[in-house]
Amino acid sequence: MSPLIEDERHGRMKRAAAKHLIERYYHQLTEGCGNECCSNPWCASSVGFTRMDNNAAAVKALELYKVNAKLCDPHPSKKGTASTYLESSTHSNSASSDQQVNHKEAHTLRENFKDVSYLTEEKVYEILGMCGEKEDYSPLIRVIGRVFSSAEGLVQSFRRSKPHTKEELKSLQGKDEDKDEDEKEAAACSATAMEEDSPSSSTRPGEGSSGDNDVQKLAPDEVSVDIEAVRRVYERLLSNEKIEAAFLNALVYLSPNVECDLTYHNVYSRDPNYLNLFVIVMENSNLHSPEYLEIALPQFCKAMSKLPLAAQAKLARLWSHYSAEQIRRMMETFQQLITYKVISNEFNSRNLVNDDDAVVASTKCLKIVYYANVLGGDLDVEHNEDEDDEPIPESSELTLQELLGEERRNKKGPRVDPLETELGVRTNDCRRPLIPFEEFINEPLNEVLEMDKDYTFFKVETENKFSFMTCPFILNAVTKNLGLYYDNRIRMYSERRITVLYSLVQGQQLNPYLRLKVRRDHIIDDALVRLEMIAMENPADLKKQLYVEFEGEQGVDEGGVSKEFFQLVVEEIFNPDIGMFTYDEYTKLFWFNPSSFENEGQYTLIGIVLGLAIYNNCILDVHFPMVVYRKLMGKKGTFRDLADANPVLNQSLKELLEYEGSVEEDMMITFQISHNDLFGNPLMYDLRENGDKIPVTNDNRREFVAQYSDYILNKSVEKQFKAFRRGFHMVTNESPLKYLFRPEEIELLICGSRNLDFLALEETTEYDGGYNRDSRIIKDFWETLHSFGEEQKRLFLQFTTGTDRAPVGGLGKLKMIIAKNGPDTDRLPTSHTCFNVLLLPEYSSKDKLRERLLKAITYAKGFGML
């Protein structure tokens, strides 16, 4: 034998011996020798030994091997554990023939599962049963560690034998004997899969066809993994702490490799079954536990966030079939990680939460669960409003902007979430999600989010900076409103700058604001005529900052004059005597008058007013049913919207649907309906052609109810509403309004909060001019205000802030200032509604304060210069 071959053989023997010794140290650290009186400090059986996880034990075993530390011999009292030393202790003599049997059985047990590269439910139970008999779960722990840390192994695990047809599923439920045949088929598939040489192959176990064909056989919301089997396996195994640790450690090893596969190797496009990995891991009900939050879950979220759009959509479709409890569990898993990271770090303007990889990744993962929640809810994807017949005219300034290299963004309208497009569903399509939308809001995140920076990332759309505005479901209405405020203000500044450039280039008169000069007693005529001219000549001017001036008054508009302008306009427009809207005494809500004599232009101008109110951050006292806001967001009204729009009619139609007798004989109604015009005269309308000759029966009553509702909410007011919506979109068409807000949040934006919490206002109020929280006059003031009735409190709000509604988020979000306005006097309190400032003299008594304040808020109208 040549010296070279001899050296190579000795080298292999040395490496094998070293491997055996390191394994002995590892098992000594993890399982011990079994001797309760062991004095070896590096043995798990010794008194006072600190338990360590598998990773730490592996590192320590290598260190102990290097220093040739003491090794224990296995103690006879430890059944089965002696097997862990067998490979390096074959030279030892056994104490008895029984021990030799144990050694052989344990060796066989481990060897039996050495080549298991993926798992099935049957294989897990087989290993679990054998480990239970020997009271040694280390072989199962090793198999789990090996399979769950390998992307290839996990992708092939827990496969369904083949997708069942509906007929097959029915026969499976009906016949017990078929169950045995299925088990045999599954076992055969498992055996075939065990023989696969290449674990990365996309061919599914047990089938000879190519993986691509198998993928095509699956529905868009199906995967090849047996989810119920995975759940049963987790339920059996997670109760064992040592086995649970194996899942945790495996996930730590798995995630970086998966992230690399998805980022650089485009693995999903080659093997769509790769998605099985994420399905299996997300079924682990312990993912939200503290052990996972530090390392394992953040790494897994980073990997999951790298999934391509098609894979995210497939996950969302799959999860949409889960129960509300399962959706909530996954949602809470990601929410808990976000909250943990937010609380355990100090985020500020220098250390942005947007830069935290774990928070960003888990938010992206939460988006998949959010859309699964939408898809799994009560969807209405059919009843959509038609788009405007003619596009909203662009400003002529676009040409100049293009010349200046500042072409407008989002010419085609506001952005749409790519995942929303991929799924073909919108949040507004969902009537009732599986779990409430509010549960997806993370308040700790909202508190630390620097919205000015986040908005910048949202507009720039760079890949290396994440904006939470791209995931609006996680933001509360207050935070989103702040983002909308920044968008509106920047658009105003942009229009102002363009106006200045225009004046320089073309010599036009400088007019950087949307100026409205109105007479208080002719406010509708003056305002609507001016707005109509602007809408026709240059709609871009509507996006300038509003500046209102009341003729004959000295008030300078810093926001307060605009507030009163909007209030007066709304009071006039919604006056029932004008006839543009009808008022329901029962619901206290307004609705479009289908018989109005006003032309469409008047409704367009009302839409402009509503858009301007949002654009200029003003709250309006309007009272529409929710269906109006749904229609503004692109959804038609249906029978379900009648409940708040017309509850009397809704109840009648509901009784018709629930009637158990013969509708045709007992009710004698047809597909012709009647309603009253502006003067109370009845008008007839056929829901179907020759409707007066078509009776409503038990069979067609649902069609009758649907068409009746469609007529009341859509067709009868089609012209009025289209004009109204067109005016609204003239102001908001380039705004992220639709992207950020749901219909109920749009109502909150326009109308403010109806809940007036004056205790919250007291907590946030600031003081100036010598007053503080402990001043006598301030204590008297709050006691007086809290004693007011509801109407008097609203008058105070109107007097101080220009509106009697609370802003988005409640009165606690209102920054009111009470400033000293001299010593005791007979003068009334005054206010700067632009800045929410109350100027309060230091009255000599509480009674005088009450009398002066009531007089001020009751007779307040008009503006003057102080």
XYZ file of C-alpha atoms in Angstrom, residues 101-554:
454
model
C -30.402 -6.054 23.395
C -31.192 -2.452 24.305
C -28.094 -1.256 22.454
C -29.047 -3.188 19.326
C -32.696 -2.076 19.408
C -31.789 1.555 19.891
C -29.165 1.372 17.167
C -31.756 -0.157 14.846
C -34.276 2.551 15.850
C -31.932 5.327 14.853
C -30.745 3.608 11.685
C -34.365 3.049 10.590
C -34.968 6.850 10.335
C -31.522 7.933 9.219
C -32.581 8.334 5.592
C -35.971 10.020 6.177
C -35.753 13.139 4.009
C -39.388 14.227 4.252
C -42.371 13.435 6.465
C -45.900 12.136 6.152
C -48.477 11.944 8.907
C -48.105 8.140 9.045
C -44.300 8.353 9.252
C -44.459 10.847 12.126
C -46.834 8.617 14.079
C -44.652 5.589 13.361
C -41.532 7.295 14.725
C -43.503 8.779 17.631
C -44.840 5.352 18.583
C -41.430 3.675 18.528
C -39.866 6.541 20.485
C -42.665 6.291 23.055
C -41.985 2.597 23.568
C -38.287 3.286 24.219
C -39.000 6.508 26.175
C -36.412 8.220 23.995
C -37.618 10.942 21.630
C -34.180 11.925 20.308
C -34.646 10.067 16.954
C -37.897 11.992 16.317
C -36.255 15.271 17.345
C -33.435 14.612 14.884
C -35.840 13.781 12.052
C -37.893 16.927 12.705
C -34.730 18.997 12.891
C -33.479 17.516 9.630
C -36.743 17.851 7.661
C -37.992 21.178 9.037
C -34.610 22.853 8.529
C -34.499 21.760 4.884
C -36.582 23.617 2.301
C -36.467 20.593 -0.033
C -37.575 18.210 2.693
C -40.367 20.420 3.968
C -41.713 21.130 0.469
C -42.116 17.379 -0.109
C -43.645 16.678 3.293
C -47.309 16.044 4.091
C -48.372 15.831 0.443
C -51.911 14.962 -0.519
C -52.059 11.828 -2.633
C -54.152 13.630 -5.267
C -56.880 16.268 -5.330
C -60.300 14.659 -4.849
C -63.309 15.541 -6.965
C -66.585 16.469 -5.265
C -68.043 13.096 -6.170
C -65.060 11.322 -4.627
C -65.329 13.387 -1.467
C -69.022 12.492 -1.129
C -68.252 8.809 -1.576
C -65.459 9.053 0.983
C -67.872 10.530 3.494
C -70.488 7.886 2.757
C -68.463 4.671 2.788
C -66.168 3.565 5.549
C -64.499 0.860 3.470
C -63.137 3.472 1.054
C -61.042 4.870 3.887
C -58.819 1.779 3.969
C -58.200 2.023 0.236
C -57.238 5.673 0.551
C -54.774 4.858 3.331
C -53.197 2.176 1.142
C -52.958 4.642 -1.734
C -51.382 7.264 0.530
C -48.883 4.717 1.845
C -47.980 3.705 -1.695
C -47.445 7.335 -2.622
C -45.241 7.819 0.429
C -43.149 4.782 -0.452
C -42.642 6.022 -3.993
C -41.657 9.454 -2.718
C -39.054 7.931 -0.394
C -37.297 6.552 -3.473
C -36.955 9.987 -5.089
C -33.270 10.754 -5.528
C -33.538 14.481 -6.120
C -35.385 16.327 -3.343
C -35.458 19.541 -5.342
C -37.450 17.926 -8.125
C -40.867 19.461 -8.669
C -42.389 16.032 -9.309
C -44.896 15.215 -6.623
C -44.350 12.005 -4.659
C -46.234 9.005 -5.891
C -47.007 10.360 -9.337
C -45.103 9.825 -12.526
C -46.188 12.973 -14.336
C -44.145 16.140 -14.309
C -44.490 18.685 -11.530
C -45.759 21.329 -13.928
C -48.730 19.189 -14.891
C -49.519 18.570 -11.246
C -49.518 22.274 -10.524
C -51.963 22.883 -13.359
C -54.353 20.386 -11.847
C -54.556 22.422 -8.652
C -57.128 25.179 -8.333
C -55.877 28.761 -7.723
C -56.721 28.370 -4.035
C -55.278 24.854 -3.630
C -51.876 23.518 -2.617
C -50.532 19.986 -2.701
C -50.003 19.814 1.060
C -52.497 17.994 3.296
C -53.297 20.841 5.708
C -55.511 18.789 8.008
C -52.722 16.212 8.395
C -50.261 18.998 9.285
C -52.645 20.314 11.944
C -53.068 16.859 13.486
C -49.298 16.350 13.582
C -48.688 19.719 15.256
C -51.414 18.985 17.798
C -49.695 15.715 18.745
C -46.139 17.016 18.835
C -46.283 20.541 20.259
C -47.291 19.293 23.692
C -43.761 17.890 24.102
C -41.308 20.668 25.068
C -38.226 18.995 23.593
C -39.972 18.373 20.296
C -41.265 21.947 20.236
C -37.673 23.192 20.618
C -36.774 21.182 17.518
C -39.343 23.126 15.462
C -37.950 26.409 16.781
C -34.316 25.561 16.015
C -35.181 24.167 12.599
C -36.998 27.392 11.659
C -33.897 29.421 12.572
C -31.825 27.316 10.151
C -34.514 27.175 7.463
C -35.436 30.847 7.063
C -32.140 32.339 5.742
C -31.892 29.618 3.098
C -35.490 30.192 2.010
C -34.908 33.950 1.818
C -31.862 33.308 -0.382
C -33.802 30.889 -2.615
C -36.605 33.399 -3.193
C -34.341 36.430 -3.607
C -31.718 35.028 -5.957
C -32.850 31.671 -7.361
C -36.431 32.406 -8.455
C -37.380 29.084 -6.914
C -41.167 29.570 -6.865
C -41.450 29.985 -10.632
C -39.589 26.676 -11.084
C -41.523 24.818 -8.398
C -44.847 26.318 -7.238
C -44.996 23.555 -4.607
C -42.380 25.631 -2.756
C -45.373 27.424 -1.254
C -46.085 24.293 0.812
C -43.226 25.292 3.081
C -44.990 28.485 4.199
C -48.325 26.737 4.598
C -46.768 24.105 6.892
C -44.809 26.563 9.038
C -47.788 28.914 9.477
C -49.851 26.031 10.901
C -47.567 26.033 13.946
C -49.863 27.455 16.642
C -46.868 28.399 18.838
C -45.350 30.907 16.398
C -46.565 33.816 18.538
C -44.869 32.506 21.704
C -41.966 34.536 23.173
C -39.335 31.967 22.127
C -40.049 32.666 18.450
C -40.240 36.470 18.651
C -36.537 37.184 19.060
C -34.968 35.356 16.094
C -37.041 32.609 14.467
C -40.214 34.530 13.533
C -38.457 37.722 12.288
C -36.229 35.630 10.017
C -39.198 33.642 8.723
C -41.151 36.857 8.027
C -38.196 38.233 6.069
C -38.198 35.080 3.954
C -41.976 35.131 3.487
C -41.948 38.794 2.447
C -39.747 37.812 -0.524
C -42.495 35.694 -2.061
C -43.431 36.847 -5.577
C -46.821 38.452 -6.116
C -48.400 35.316 -7.600
C -47.349 33.273 -4.572
C -48.728 35.867 -2.139
C -52.023 35.843 -4.025
C -52.208 32.045 -3.879
C -51.558 32.092 -0.130
C -54.295 34.700 0.330
C -56.747 32.599 -1.699
C -55.862 29.486 0.269
C -56.146 31.169 3.661
C -59.443 32.774 2.671
C -61.010 29.319 3.202
C -59.751 29.193 6.795
C -62.042 29.894 9.726
C -62.149 33.280 11.462
C -60.257 31.771 14.425
C -57.432 30.582 12.177
C -57.215 33.954 10.408
C -57.145 35.680 13.794
C -54.339 33.385 15.017
C -52.153 34.257 12.024
C -53.028 37.944 12.303
C -52.121 37.960 16.010
C -48.830 36.189 15.257
C -47.635 39.007 12.988
C -49.204 41.724 15.143
C -47.439 40.399 18.215
C -44.081 40.527 16.453
C -44.700 44.110 15.296
C -45.759 45.199 18.786
C -42.799 43.397 20.406
C -40.304 45.091 18.095
C -41.925 48.516 18.507
C -41.984 48.317 22.300
C -38.484 46.859 22.664
C -36.897 49.580 20.491
C -36.822 53.354 20.801
C -38.026 54.583 17.439
C -37.916 58.301 16.627
C -37.139 60.654 13.741
C -33.510 59.476 13.703
C -34.251 55.791 14.234
C -37.245 55.204 11.984
C -39.530 52.207 12.425
C -39.513 52.047 8.602
C -35.894 50.843 8.794
C -36.636 47.887 11.079
C -36.508 44.787 8.869
C -38.616 42.662 11.220
C -41.449 45.206 11.478
C -41.472 45.822 7.725
C -41.377 42.110 6.847
C -44.129 41.173 9.306
C -46.306 44.023 7.973
C -45.888 42.655 4.438
C -46.858 39.191 5.707
C -49.832 40.679 7.553
C -51.022 42.112 4.232
C -51.452 38.559 2.874
C -53.573 37.635 5.895
C -55.549 40.883 5.481
C -56.508 40.055 1.911
C -57.331 36.484 2.938
C -59.661 38.066 5.490
C -61.256 40.159 2.734
C -61.584 37.239 0.296
C -63.042 34.993 2.966
C -65.623 37.566 4.024
C -68.971 38.541 2.533
C -67.971 39.792 -0.928
C -69.906 41.888 -3.439
C -67.710 42.221 -6.534
C -70.547 42.733 -9.028
C -72.377 45.930 -8.081
C -69.876 48.582 -9.196
C -70.643 52.135 -10.249
C -69.973 52.960 -13.906
C -66.999 55.196 -14.583
C -67.633 58.798 -15.549
C -68.642 59.082 -19.195
C -66.144 61.859 -19.849
C -62.804 62.160 -18.085
C -62.197 64.943 -15.627
C -60.479 67.713 -17.615
C -56.778 68.124 -17.051
C -55.281 71.495 -16.333
C -53.609 73.375 -19.168
C -50.684 73.785 -16.777
C -49.623 70.231 -17.511
C -47.798 71.427 -20.602
C -45.748 73.849 -18.571
C -45.015 71.220 -15.951
C -43.750 68.884 -18.638
C -41.531 71.643 -19.988
C -40.143 72.122 -16.491
C -39.537 68.403 -16.104
C -42.240 68.081 -13.482
C -44.819 65.885 -15.142
C -47.661 64.995 -12.817
C -47.583 61.667 -11.037
C -50.541 59.317 -11.109
C -52.159 60.765 -14.224
C -54.212 57.618 -14.482
C -55.637 58.193 -11.041
C -54.679 57.021 -7.563
C -52.519 53.991 -7.100
C -53.860 50.489 -6.553
C -52.224 47.817 -4.420
C -50.550 45.197 -6.690
C -51.838 42.323 -4.554
C -55.351 43.760 -4.826
C -54.997 43.765 -8.604
C -53.612 40.228 -8.654
C -56.535 38.952 -6.573
C -59.143 40.942 -8.493
C -60.787 42.196 -5.308
C -60.904 45.491 -3.413
C -61.351 46.147 0.270
C -64.575 48.008 -0.572
C -65.945 44.819 -2.167
C -66.092 43.226 1.283
C -69.323 43.820 3.187
C -68.251 41.901 6.268
C -64.748 40.398 6.646
C -64.005 37.219 8.580
C -62.630 39.319 11.431
C -63.212 43.090 11.833
C -60.881 45.412 9.916
C -60.146 47.251 13.167
C -58.225 44.245 14.523
C -55.531 44.763 11.882
C -54.714 48.240 13.240
C -51.532 48.273 15.347
C -51.762 51.198 17.776
C -48.154 50.997 19.137
C -46.879 51.240 15.544
C -49.123 54.249 14.863
C -47.699 56.003 17.909
C -44.048 55.753 16.774
C -44.596 56.241 13.035
C -43.068 59.481 11.726
C -45.801 60.257 9.220
C -43.946 63.033 7.398
C -41.068 60.649 6.602
C -43.447 57.793 5.797
C -45.391 59.968 3.372
C -42.139 60.891 1.615
C -41.317 57.205 1.122
C -44.877 56.650 -0.115
C -44.548 59.298 -2.826
C -40.984 58.493 -3.890
C -41.699 54.742 -4.165
C -38.106 53.561 -3.759
C -37.360 49.878 -3.217
C -35.033 50.439 -0.272
C -37.504 52.515 1.758
C -40.779 51.032 2.944
C -43.880 53.131 3.587
C -46.620 51.913 5.899
C -49.071 53.920 3.797
C -48.760 51.054 1.291
C -50.414 48.916 3.987
C -53.195 51.285 5.133
C -55.038 48.510 6.987
C -52.456 48.712 9.799
C -52.946 52.472 10.277
C -55.746 54.107 12.253
C -57.902 56.891 10.811
C -55.912 59.607 12.621
C -52.603 58.493 11.105
C -54.082 58.100 7.618
C -55.691 61.514 7.902
C -52.282 62.988 8.683
C -50.880 61.316 5.558
C -53.759 62.755 3.523
C -53.081 66.190 5.063
C -49.452 66.067 3.898
C -50.564 65.007 0.427
C -53.067 67.864 0.195
C -50.624 70.464 1.494
C -47.841 69.413 -0.856
C -50.285 69.516 -3.761
C -51.315 73.037 -2.694
C -47.677 74.169 -2.557
C -47.071 72.585 -5.955
C -50.005 74.466 -7.490
C -48.775 77.675 -5.846
C -45.291 77.213 -7.281
C -46.639 76.424 -10.752
C -48.757 79.605 -10.582
C -45.676 81.670 -9.763
C -43.794 80.096 -12.680
C -46.731 80.776 -14.982
C -46.791 84.420 -13.951
C -43.062 84.699 -14.733
C -43.228 82.869 -18.075
C -46.497 84.210 -19.474
C -46.886 87.423 -17.502
C -50.219 86.335 -16.019
C -51.553 87.875 -12.845
C -50.249 86.074 -9.768
C -53.110 84.151 -8.099
C -51.661 81.396 -5.887
C -54.898 80.743 -3.934
C -58.427 79.600 -4.687
C -60.022 82.882 -3.666
C -63.750 83.096 -2.968
C -65.244 86.455 -2.080
C -68.843 85.982 -0.977
C -71.706 87.951 0.538
C -73.072 86.343 3.657
C -76.694 86.750 2.555
C -75.988 85.509 -1.014
C -73.458 82.843 -0.176
C -74.831 80.107 -2.455
C -75.127 82.330 -5.519
C -71.683 83.865 -5.077
C -69.827 80.655 -4.174
C -71.399 78.326 -6.684
C -71.099 80.762 -9.593
C -67.410 81.305 -8.832
C -66.727 77.566 -8.414
C -68.613 76.809 -11.642
C -66.398 79.216 -13.563
C -63.252 77.679 -12.094
C -64.437 74.123 -12.815
C -65.065 75.041 -16.457
C -61.970 77.182 -17.106
C -59.209 75.493 -15.099
C -60.092 72.644 -12.707
C -56.501 72.584 -11.390
C -57.288 75.801 -9.488
C -59.572 73.732 -7.244
C -56.408 72.125 -5.840
C -55.064 75.444 -4.631
C -55.420 76.417 -0.989
C -58.882 77.847 -0.299
C -59.027 81.468 0.828
C -62.488 82.809 1.727
C -63.382 86.446 2.310
C -66.786 87.618 3.523
C -67.656 90.944 1.931
C -67.745 93.765 4.472
C -65.909 91.763 7.166
C -62.287 92.070 8.236
